[in-house]
mmCIF file of C-alpha atoms in Angstrom:
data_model
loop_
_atom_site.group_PDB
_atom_site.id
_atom_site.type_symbol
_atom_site.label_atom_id
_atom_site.label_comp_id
_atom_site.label_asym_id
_atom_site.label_seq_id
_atom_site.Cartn_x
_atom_site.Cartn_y
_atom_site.Cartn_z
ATOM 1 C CA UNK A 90 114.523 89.845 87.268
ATOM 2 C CA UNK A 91 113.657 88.905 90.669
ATOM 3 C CA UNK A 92 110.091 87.331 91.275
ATOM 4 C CA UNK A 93 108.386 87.047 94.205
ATOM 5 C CA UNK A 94 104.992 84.968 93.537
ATOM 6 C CA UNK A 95 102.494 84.945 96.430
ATOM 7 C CA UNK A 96 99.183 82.841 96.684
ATOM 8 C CA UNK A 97 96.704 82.416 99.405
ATOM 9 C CA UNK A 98 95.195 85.542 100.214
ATOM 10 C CA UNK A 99 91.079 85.840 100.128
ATOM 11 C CA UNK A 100 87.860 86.180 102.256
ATOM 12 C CA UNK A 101 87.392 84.803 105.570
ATOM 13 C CA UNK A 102 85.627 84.876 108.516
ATOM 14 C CA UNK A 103 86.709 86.657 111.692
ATOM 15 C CA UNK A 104 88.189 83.856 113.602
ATOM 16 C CA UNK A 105 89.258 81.602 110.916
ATOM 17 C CA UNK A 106 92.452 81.156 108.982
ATOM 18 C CA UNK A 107 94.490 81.797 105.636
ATOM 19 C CA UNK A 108 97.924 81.168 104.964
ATOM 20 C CA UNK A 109 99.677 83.112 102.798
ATOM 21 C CA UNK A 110 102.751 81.602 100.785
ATOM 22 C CA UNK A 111 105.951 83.307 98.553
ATOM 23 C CA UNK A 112 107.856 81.517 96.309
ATOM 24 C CA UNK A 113 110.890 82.240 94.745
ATOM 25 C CA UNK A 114 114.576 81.594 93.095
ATOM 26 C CA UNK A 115 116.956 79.534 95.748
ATOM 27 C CA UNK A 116 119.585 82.220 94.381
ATOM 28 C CA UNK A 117 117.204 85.076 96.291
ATOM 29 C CA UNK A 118 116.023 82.805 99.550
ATOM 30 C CA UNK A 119 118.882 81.650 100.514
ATOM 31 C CA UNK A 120 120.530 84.988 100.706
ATOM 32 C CA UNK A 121 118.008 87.352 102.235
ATOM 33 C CA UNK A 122 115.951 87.800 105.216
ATOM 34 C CA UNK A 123 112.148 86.550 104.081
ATOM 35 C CA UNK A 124 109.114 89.096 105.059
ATOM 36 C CA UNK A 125 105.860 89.873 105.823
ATOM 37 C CA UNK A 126 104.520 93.570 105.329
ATOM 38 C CA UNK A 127 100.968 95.085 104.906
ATOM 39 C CA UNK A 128 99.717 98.243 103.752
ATOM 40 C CA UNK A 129 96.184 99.893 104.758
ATOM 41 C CA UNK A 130 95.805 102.424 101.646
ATOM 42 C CA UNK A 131 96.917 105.879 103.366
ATOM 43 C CA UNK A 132 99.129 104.622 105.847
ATOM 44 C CA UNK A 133 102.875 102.836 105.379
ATOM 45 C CA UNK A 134 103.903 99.649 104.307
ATOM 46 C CA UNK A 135 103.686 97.868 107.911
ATOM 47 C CA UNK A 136 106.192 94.475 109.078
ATOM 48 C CA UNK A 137 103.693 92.025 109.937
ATOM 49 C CA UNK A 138 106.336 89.087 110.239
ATOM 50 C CA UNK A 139 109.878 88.497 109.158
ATOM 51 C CA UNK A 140 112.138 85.499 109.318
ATOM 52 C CA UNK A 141 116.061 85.575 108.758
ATOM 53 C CA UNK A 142 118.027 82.866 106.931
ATOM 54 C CA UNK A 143 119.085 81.244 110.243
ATOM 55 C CA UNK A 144 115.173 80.761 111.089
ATOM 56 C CA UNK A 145 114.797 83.789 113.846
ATOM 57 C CA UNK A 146 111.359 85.072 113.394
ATOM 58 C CA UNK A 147 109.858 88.327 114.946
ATOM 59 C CA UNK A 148 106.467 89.420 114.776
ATOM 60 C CA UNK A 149 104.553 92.781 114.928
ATOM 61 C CA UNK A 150 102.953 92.989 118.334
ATOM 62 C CA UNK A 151 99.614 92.949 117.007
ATOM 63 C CA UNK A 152 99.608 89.751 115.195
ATOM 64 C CA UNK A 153 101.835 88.055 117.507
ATOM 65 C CA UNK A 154 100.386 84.572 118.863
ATOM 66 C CA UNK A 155 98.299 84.402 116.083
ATOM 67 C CA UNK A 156 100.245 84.618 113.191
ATOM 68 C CA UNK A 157 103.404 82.823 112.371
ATOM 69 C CA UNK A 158 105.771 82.731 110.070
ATOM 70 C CA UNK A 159 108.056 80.097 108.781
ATOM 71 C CA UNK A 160 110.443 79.140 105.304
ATOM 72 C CA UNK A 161 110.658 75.978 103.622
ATOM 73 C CA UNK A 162 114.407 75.688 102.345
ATOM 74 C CA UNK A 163 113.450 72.998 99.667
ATOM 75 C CA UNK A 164 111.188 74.587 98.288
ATOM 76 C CA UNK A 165 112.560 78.250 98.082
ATOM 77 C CA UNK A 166 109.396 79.316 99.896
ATOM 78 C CA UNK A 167 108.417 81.938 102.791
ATOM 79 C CA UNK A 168 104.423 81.100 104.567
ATOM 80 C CA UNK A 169 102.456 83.091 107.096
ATOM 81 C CA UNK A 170 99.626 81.020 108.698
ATOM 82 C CA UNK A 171 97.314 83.675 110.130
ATOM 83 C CA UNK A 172 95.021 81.917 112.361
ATOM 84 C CA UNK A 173 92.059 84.090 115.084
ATOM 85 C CA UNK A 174 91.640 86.570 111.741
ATOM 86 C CA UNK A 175 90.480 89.580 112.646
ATOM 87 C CA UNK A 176 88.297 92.100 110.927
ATOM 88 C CA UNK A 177 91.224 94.556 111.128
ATOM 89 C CA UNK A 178 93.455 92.296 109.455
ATOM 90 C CA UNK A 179 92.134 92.890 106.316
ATOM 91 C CA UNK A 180 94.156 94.980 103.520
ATOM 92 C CA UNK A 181 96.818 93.800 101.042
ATOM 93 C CA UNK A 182 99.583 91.429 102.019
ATOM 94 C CA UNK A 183 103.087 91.900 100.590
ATOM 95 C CA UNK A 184 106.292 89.499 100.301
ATOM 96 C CA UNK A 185 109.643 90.808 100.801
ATOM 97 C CA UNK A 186 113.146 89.549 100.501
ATOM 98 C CA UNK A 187 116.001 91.872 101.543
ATOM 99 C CA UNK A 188 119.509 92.065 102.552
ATOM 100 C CA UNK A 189 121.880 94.834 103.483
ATOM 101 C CA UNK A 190 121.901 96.243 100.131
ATOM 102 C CA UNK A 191 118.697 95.495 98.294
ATOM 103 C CA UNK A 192 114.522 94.821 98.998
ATOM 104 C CA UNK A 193 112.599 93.102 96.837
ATOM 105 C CA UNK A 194 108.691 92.873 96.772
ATOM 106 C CA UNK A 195 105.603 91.147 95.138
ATOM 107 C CA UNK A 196 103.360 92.134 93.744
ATOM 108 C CA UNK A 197 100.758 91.732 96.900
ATOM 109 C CA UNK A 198 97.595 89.396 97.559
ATOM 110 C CA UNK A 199 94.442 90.830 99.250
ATOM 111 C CA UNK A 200 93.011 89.433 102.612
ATOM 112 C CA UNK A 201 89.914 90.129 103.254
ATOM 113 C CA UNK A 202 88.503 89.250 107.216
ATOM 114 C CA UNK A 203 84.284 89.436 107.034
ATOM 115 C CA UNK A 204 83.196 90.214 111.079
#
């Protein structure tokens, strides 16, 4: 079974920071594009951020500058540090690992951005 763990998510003040990590089995990162998504409830699963195995990274025009996203090959983990939070930001955060024939997800941490 393929686990995705995520941590960091919680309540901050607009203009402050979080950053969001995903953990998971080196068999899974080191075959599959590493992601980003977020969901408002009543709208779609969004991209927010996404970075491939080779390290290209693209962003979602409305977080980009602010956010970025980055993987950590030793220790089988994806981050997003989300810096100049703002109020809109706020909704669940999901992980995502996917490759040509499969997408995997976790299980989603809330962020929360007070104005």
């Amino acid at each position: 079974q393929v686990q995705l763990v995520e941590s960091g998510g919680g309540l901050v003040q607009a203009g402050g920071s979080l950053r969001l990590s995903c953990a998971t089995s080196g068999s899974i990162f080191s075959t599959n594009t590493m992601g980003w998504y977020r969901q408002v409830p009543g709208t779609q699963r969004e991209l927010v951020a996404a970075i491939s195995i080779g390290g290209r990274a693209n962003y979602a025009d409305s977080v980009k500058g602010r956010f970025t996203i980055s993987r950590d090959n030793a220790k089988n983990t994806v981050y997003l540090q989300m810096n100049s939070l703002k109020p809109e930001d706020t909704t669940v955060y999901y992980c995502n690992a996917q490759n040509s024939r499969y997408s995997y997800w976790g299980q989603g941490t809330q962020v929360t951005v007070s104005s």
